CSV table of C-alpha atoms in Angstrom, one decimal:
chain,number,residue,atom,x,y,z
A,1,MET,CA,2.3,1.4,-6.3
A,2,ALA,CA,0.0,4.4,-5.9
A,3,PHE,CA,-2.7,2.2,-4.4
A,4,ASN,CA,-0.3,0.7,-1.8
A,5,LEU,CA,0.9,4.1,-0.8
A,6,ALA,CA,-2.7,5.3,-0.4
A,7,LEU,CA,-3.6,2.2,1.5
A,8,ARG,CA,-0.7,2.6,3.9
A,9,LEU,CA,-1.4,6.3,4.4
A,10,CYS,CA,-5.1,5.9,5.2
A,11,GLY,CA,-5.4,2.3,6.3
A,12,ASP,CA,-8.6,1.6,4.5
A,13,ALA,CA,-9.0,-0.2,1.1
A,14,THR,CA,-12.1,1.7,0.0
A,15,GLU,CA,-10.7,5.0,1.0
A,16,ALA,CA,-7.5,4.2,-0.8
A,17,GLU,CA,-9.5,3.4,-4.0
A,18,ASP,CA,-11.2,6.8,-3.7
A,19,ILE,CA,-7.8,8.5,-3.2
A,20,CYS,CA,-6.4,6.8,-6.3
A,21,GLN,CA,-9.5,7.7,-8.4
A,22,ASP,CA,-9.2,11.4,-7.3
A,23,ALA,CA,-5.4,11.3,-7.9
A,24,LEU,CA,-6.0,9.8,-11.4
A,25,LEU,CA,-8.4,12.6,-12.3
A,26,ARG,CA,-5.9,15.2,-11.0
A,27,ALA,CA,-3.1,13.5,-12.9
A,28,VAL,CA,-5.1,13.6,-16.2
A,29,LYS,CA,-6.0,17.2,-15.7
A,30,GLY,CA,-2.5,18.1,-14.7
A,31,LEU,CA,-0.8,16.2,-17.5
A,32,PRO,CA,-0.4,19.2,-19.8
A,33,ALA,CA,1.4,21.0,-17.0
A,34,PHE,CA,3.8,18.2,-16.3
A,35,ARG,CA,7.2,19.3,-17.7
A,36,GLY,CA,9.0,16.1,-17.1
A,37,ASP,CA,11.6,17.6,-14.8
A,38,SER,CA,11.0,14.9,-12.2
A,39,ASP,CA,10.5,11.2,-12.3
A,40,PRO,CA,6.8,10.6,-13.4
A,41,SER,CA,6.4,8.2,-10.4
A,42,THR,CA,7.5,10.9,-8.0
A,43,TRP,CA,4.9,13.2,-9.6
A,44,VAL,CA,2.2,10.6,-9.2
A,45,TYR,CA,3.3,10.1,-5.5
A,46,ARG,CA,3.0,13.9,-4.9
A,47,ILE,CA,-0.6,13.9,-6.3
A,48,VAL,CA,-1.6,10.8,-4.2
A,49,VAL,CA,-0.1,12.4,-1.1
A,50,ASN,CA,-1.8,15.8,-1.8
A,51,VAL,CA,-5.2,14.1,-2.3
A,52,TRP,CA,-4.7,12.1,0.9
A,53,LYS,CA,-3.7,15.2,2.8
A,54,THR,CA,-6.9,17.0,1.6
A,55,ARG,CA,-9.1,14.0,2.6
A,56,ALA,CA,-7.2,13.3,5.9
A,57,ARG,CA,-8.3,16.6,7.3
A,58,LYS,CA,-11.8,15.3,7.4
A,59,ALA,CA,-11.0,11.6,8.2
A,60,LYS,CA,-11.0,9.8,11.5
A,61,PRO,CA,-7.6,9.0,13.0
A,62,LEU,CA,-6.4,5.3,13.0
A,63,PRO,CA,-7.4,3.5,16.2
A,64,LEU,CA,-4.8,4.0,18.9
A,65,ILE,CA,-3.8,1.2,21.2
A,66,ASP,CA,-1.4,2.6,23.8
A,67,GLU,CA,-0.4,-0.6,25.7
A,68,PRO,CA,3.3,-1.1,26.3
A,69,VAL,CA,5.1,-3.8,24.3
A,70,GLU,CA,7.6,-6.0,26.1
A,71,ARG,CA,8.7,-8.3,23.3
A,72,GLY,CA,8.9,-8.4,19.5
A,73,PRO,CA,6.5,-10.3,17.3
A,74,GLU,CA,6.7,-14.0,17.1
A,75,THR,CA,4.3,-14.7,14.3
A,76,PRO,CA,3.5,-12.8,11.0
A,77,ALA,CA,0.0,-12.0,12.5
A,78,GLU,CA,1.6,-10.4,15.5
A,79,ALA,CA,4.0,-8.4,13.3
A,80,ARG,CA,1.1,-7.1,11.2
A,81,ASP,CA,-0.8,-6.2,14.4
A,82,LEU,CA,2.2,-4.3,15.9
A,83,ILE,CA,2.7,-2.5,12.5
A,84,GLU,CA,-0.9,-1.3,12.6
A,85,ARG,CA,-0.3,-0.1,16.2
A,86,ALA,CA,2.9,1.6,15.3
A,87,LEU,CA,1.4,3.4,12.3
A,88,ALA,CA,-1.5,4.6,14.5
A,89,ARG,CA,1.1,6.2,16.9
A,90,MET,CA,2.7,8.2,14.1
A,91,GLU,CA,1.7,11.6,12.7
A,92,PRO,CA,0.3,11.2,9.1
A,93,GLU,CA,3.4,13.0,7.7
A,94,GLU,CA,5.7,10.6,9.5
A,95,ARG,CA,3.8,7.7,8.1
A,96,ALA,CA,4.1,9.0,4.6
A,97,VAL,CA,7.9,9.4,4.9
A,98,LEU,CA,8.2,5.9,6.3
A,99,VAL,CA,6.1,4.3,3.6
A,100,LEU,CA,8.0,6.0,0.8
A,101,ARG,CA,11.4,5.1,2.3
A,102,GLU,CA,10.8,1.6,3.6
A,103,LEU,CA,8.1,0.1,1.3
A,104,ASP,CA,8.9,1.9,-1.9
A,105,GLY,CA,12.7,2.4,-1.4
A,106,ARG,CA,12.6,6.1,-2.3
A,107,THR,CA,15.7,8.2,-1.7
A,108,TYR,CA,15.6,11.2,0.7
A,109,GLU,CA,15.6,13.5,-2.3
A,110,GLU,CA,12.6,11.8,-4.0
A,111,ILE,CA,10.7,11.9,-0.7
A,112,SER,CA,11.5,15.5,-0.3
A,113,GLU,CA,10.2,16.2,-3.8
A,114,ALA,CA,7.1,14.0,-3.5
A,115,LEU,CA,6.0,15.5,-0.2
A,116,GLU,CA,7.3,19.0,-0.9
A,117,ILE,CA,9.3,19.2,2.3
A,118,PRO,CA,13.0,20.1,3.0
A,119,LEU,CA,15.6,17.3,3.2
A,120,GLY,CA,16.1,17.9,6.9
A,121,THR,CA,12.4,17.4,7.6
A,122,VAL,CA,12.5,14.1,5.7
A,123,LYS,CA,15.4,12.9,8.0
A,124,SER,CA,13.7,14.0,11.2
A,125,ARG,CA,10.3,12.6,10.3
A,126,LEU,CA,11.9,9.3,9.2
A,127,ALA,CA,13.9,9.1,12.5
A,128,ARG,CA,10.8,9.7,14.6
A,129,ALA,CA,8.8,7.1,12.6
A,130,ARG,CA,11.5,4.5,12.8
A,131,ASP,CA,11.8,5.2,16.6
A,132,VAL,CA,8.1,4.4,17.0
A,133,LEU,CA,8.4,1.3,14.8
A,134,ALA,CA,11.5,0.0,16.7
A,135,ALA,CA,9.7,0.6,20.1
A,136,LEU,CA,7.0,-1.9,19.0
A,137,LEU,CA,8.6,-4.3,16.7
A,138,ALA,CA,12.1,-4.6,18.3
A,139,PRO,CA,11.7,-3.3,21.9
A,140,GLU,CA,14.8,-2.8,24.0
A,141,GLU,CA,13.7,-5.4,26.6
A,142,GLU,CA,14.1,-8.1,24.0
A,143,LYS,CA,17.8,-7.2,23.6
A,144,ASP,CA,18.3,-7.4,27.3
A,145,ALA,CA,16.6,-10.8,27.5
A,146,ALA,CA,18.8,-12.2,24.7
B,1,MET,CA,29.3,7.2,29.3
B,2,PRO,CA,25.5,7.6,28.6
B,3,HIS,CA,24.6,10.2,25.9
B,4,GLU,CA,21.6,11.3,24.0
B,5,LEU,CA,21.3,9.4,20.8
B,6,ASP,CA,21.4,11.4,17.6
B,7,LYS,CA,18.6,9.4,15.9
B,8,ILE,CA,18.7,11.5,12.7
B,9,ALA,CA,22.4,10.9,12.3
B,10,LEU,CA,21.9,7.2,13.1
B,11,GLY,CA,19.1,7.0,10.5
B,12,ALA,CA,21.4,8.5,7.8
B,13,HIS,CA,24.0,5.9,8.9
B,14,ILE,CA,21.4,3.1,8.4
B,15,ASP,CA,20.6,4.3,4.9
B,16,GLY,CA,24.3,4.4,4.0
B,17,ARG,CA,24.4,8.2,4.1
B,18,GLY,CA,26.1,8.7,7.4
B,19,THR,CA,29.4,10.5,8.0
B,20,PRO,CA,32.6,8.6,8.8
B,21,GLU,CA,32.4,10.1,12.3
B,22,THR,CA,29.0,8.5,12.9
B,23,ALA,CA,30.3,5.2,11.5
B,24,SER,CA,33.3,5.1,13.8
B,25,HIS,CA,31.1,6.2,16.8
B,26,VAL,CA,28.6,3.4,16.1
B,27,ALA,CA,31.5,0.9,15.9
B,28,SER,CA,32.6,1.9,19.3
B,29,CYS,CA,29.4,2.7,21.1
B,30,GLU,CA,27.3,-0.3,22.3
B,31,GLU,CA,24.2,1.8,22.9
B,32,CYS,CA,24.1,3.3,19.4
B,33,ARG,CA,25.0,0.0,17.8
B,34,GLY,CA,22.1,-1.6,19.7
B,35,TYR,CA,19.7,1.1,18.5
B,36,VAL,CA,20.8,0.7,14.9
B,37,GLU,CA,20.3,-3.0,15.1
B,38,ARG,CA,16.8,-2.6,16.6
B,39,VAL,CA,15.8,-0.1,13.9
B,40,LYS,CA,17.2,-2.3,11.2
B,41,LYS,CA,15.2,-5.3,12.6
B,42,ALA,CA,12.0,-3.3,12.9
B,43,SER,CA,12.4,-1.9,9.3
B,44,ALA,CA,13.0,-5.4,7.9
B,45,LEU,CA,9.8,-6.6,9.6
B,46,PHE,CA,7.9,-3.6,8.3
B,47,ARG,CA,9.1,-4.3,4.7
B,48,GLN,CA,8.2,-7.9,5.1
B,49,HIS,CA,4.7,-7.5,6.6
B,50,GLY,CA,3.8,-3.9,6.1
B,51,LYS,CA,2.5,-4.1,2.5
B,52,LYS,CA,-1.2,-4.5,2.1
B,53,THR,CA,-2.9,-6.0,-1.0
B,54,PRO,CA,-6.0,-4.6,-2.6
B,55,PRO,CA,-8.5,-7.4,-1.9
B,56,THR,CA,-11.6,-5.7,-3.2
B,57,GLU,CA,-10.1,-4.9,-6.6
B,58,LYS,CA,-8.9,-8.6,-7.0
B,59,LYS,CA,-12.4,-9.8,-6.1
B,60,LYS,CA,-14.0,-7.5,-8.6
B,61,SER,CA,-11.8,-8.5,-11.5
B,62,SER,CA,-12.1,-12.2,-10.6
B,63,SER,CA,-15.9,-11.9,-10.5
B,64,ARG,CA,-15.9,-10.1,-13.9
B,65,PHE,CA,-13.7,-12.8,-15.3
B,66,GLU,CA,-16.0,-15.6,-14.0
B,67,TRP,CA,-19.1,-13.9,-15.7
B,68,LEU,CA,-17.2,-13.6,-18.9
B,69,VAL,CA,-16.4,-17.4,-18.8
B,70,ILE,CA,-20.0,-18.2,-17.9
B,71,THR,CA,-21.4,-16.1,-20.8
B,72,ALA,CA,-19.0,-17.5,-23.3
B,73,THR,CA,-19.8,-21.1,-22.2
B,74,ALA,CA,-23.5,-20.5,-22.5
B,75,ALA,CA,-23.2,-18.9,-26.0
B,76,PHE,CA,-21.1,-21.9,-27.1
B,77,ILE,CA,-23.7,-24.4,-25.8
B,78,VAL,CA,-26.6,-22.7,-27.6
B,79,LEU,CA,-24.6,-22.5,-30.8
B,80,ALA,CA,-23.4,-26.1,-30.7
B,81,SER,CA,-27.0,-27.3,-29.9
B,82,GLY,CA,-28.4,-25.4,-32.8
B,83,ILE,CA,-25.8,-26.8,-35.2
B,84,THR,CA,-26.3,-30.4,-33.9
B,85,LEU,CA,-30.1,-30.2,-34.2
B,86,LYS,CA,-29.9,-28.8,-37.7
B,87,LYS,CA,-27.5,-31.5,-38.8
B,88,PHE,CA,-29.2,-34.6,-37.3
B,89,MET,CA,-32.8,-33.4,-37.4
B,90,PRO,CA,-33.1,-31.5,-40.7
B,91,GLY,CA,-36.9,-31.7,-40.7
B,92,LEU,CA,-37.3,-30.2,-37.2
B,93,PHE,CA,-36.9,-26.6,-38.3
B,94,SER,CA,-39.4,-27.0,-41.2
B,95,GLN,CA,-41.8,-28.7,-38.8
B,96,ILE,CA,-41.5,-25.8,-36.3
B,97,GLN,CA,-41.9,-23.3,-39.1
B,98,GLY,CA,-45.0,-25.1,-40.4
B,99,ALA,CA,-46.5,-25.2,-36.9
B,100,ILE,CA,-45.9,-21.4,-36.4
B,101,SER,CA,-47.4,-20.7,-39.9
B,102,GLY,CA,-50.4,-22.8,-39.1
B,103,ALA,CA,-51.0,-21.1,-35.8
B,104,ALA,CA,-50.7,-17.7,-37.5
B,105,ALA,CA,-53.1,-18.7,-40.2
B,106,ASP,CA,-55.6,-19.8,-37.5
B,107,LEU,CA,-55.3,-16.5,-35.8
B,108,THR,CA,-56.1,-14.5,-39.0
B,109,LYS,CA,-59.2,-16.5,-39.7
């Protein structure tokens, strides 16, 4: 769960392993301070996201391919390629909200708590991320052609 | 009439958290309904193909497992060979012992 989140945030397996290791160390150190007010998984998410944010400041951005897309994917490989392109077009914070919502099924409140952002920001970042995703995976032209 | 899509409100509608007003608007507005359908389709594709698996971790654990199996098999073969030799060639060990003792005696001369 934490690994998948880290992997989707940074896009690199080795980097994701490092993020998880750092997060594990922080979690162990911070365990005495954890009061159990929130879901432990949300707490772990927050640590993973914080570690990733710290590292992301120094990291290279994902490769951006800015070609227009005229039709949706026809094969799983095409879908995976377009997903990578969509993620590269998003701001890291938008990517984080999208991953937590769509891949982990977190509620708006849980995302708000994990990323330490207001509920309204969760909604706006999610809307922007979904907009980018739809532009590549389900472009409007496809609807017109159907 | 064309209008600017309220994508935040439509997002809440997609997640089952929209207002009744948004729901009735989506039902009557082709443009908004089309957008909702596209976002739902894109999200479904993302859920289906967006997860990545940790290949390096799997490879490491599989490699470790293989080494454990190889070591256990080698230990078993050595043990079984020793037991078999002792059972069917009981004189072999005393012969080896004698040869070693003889060689040691020659060295001390």
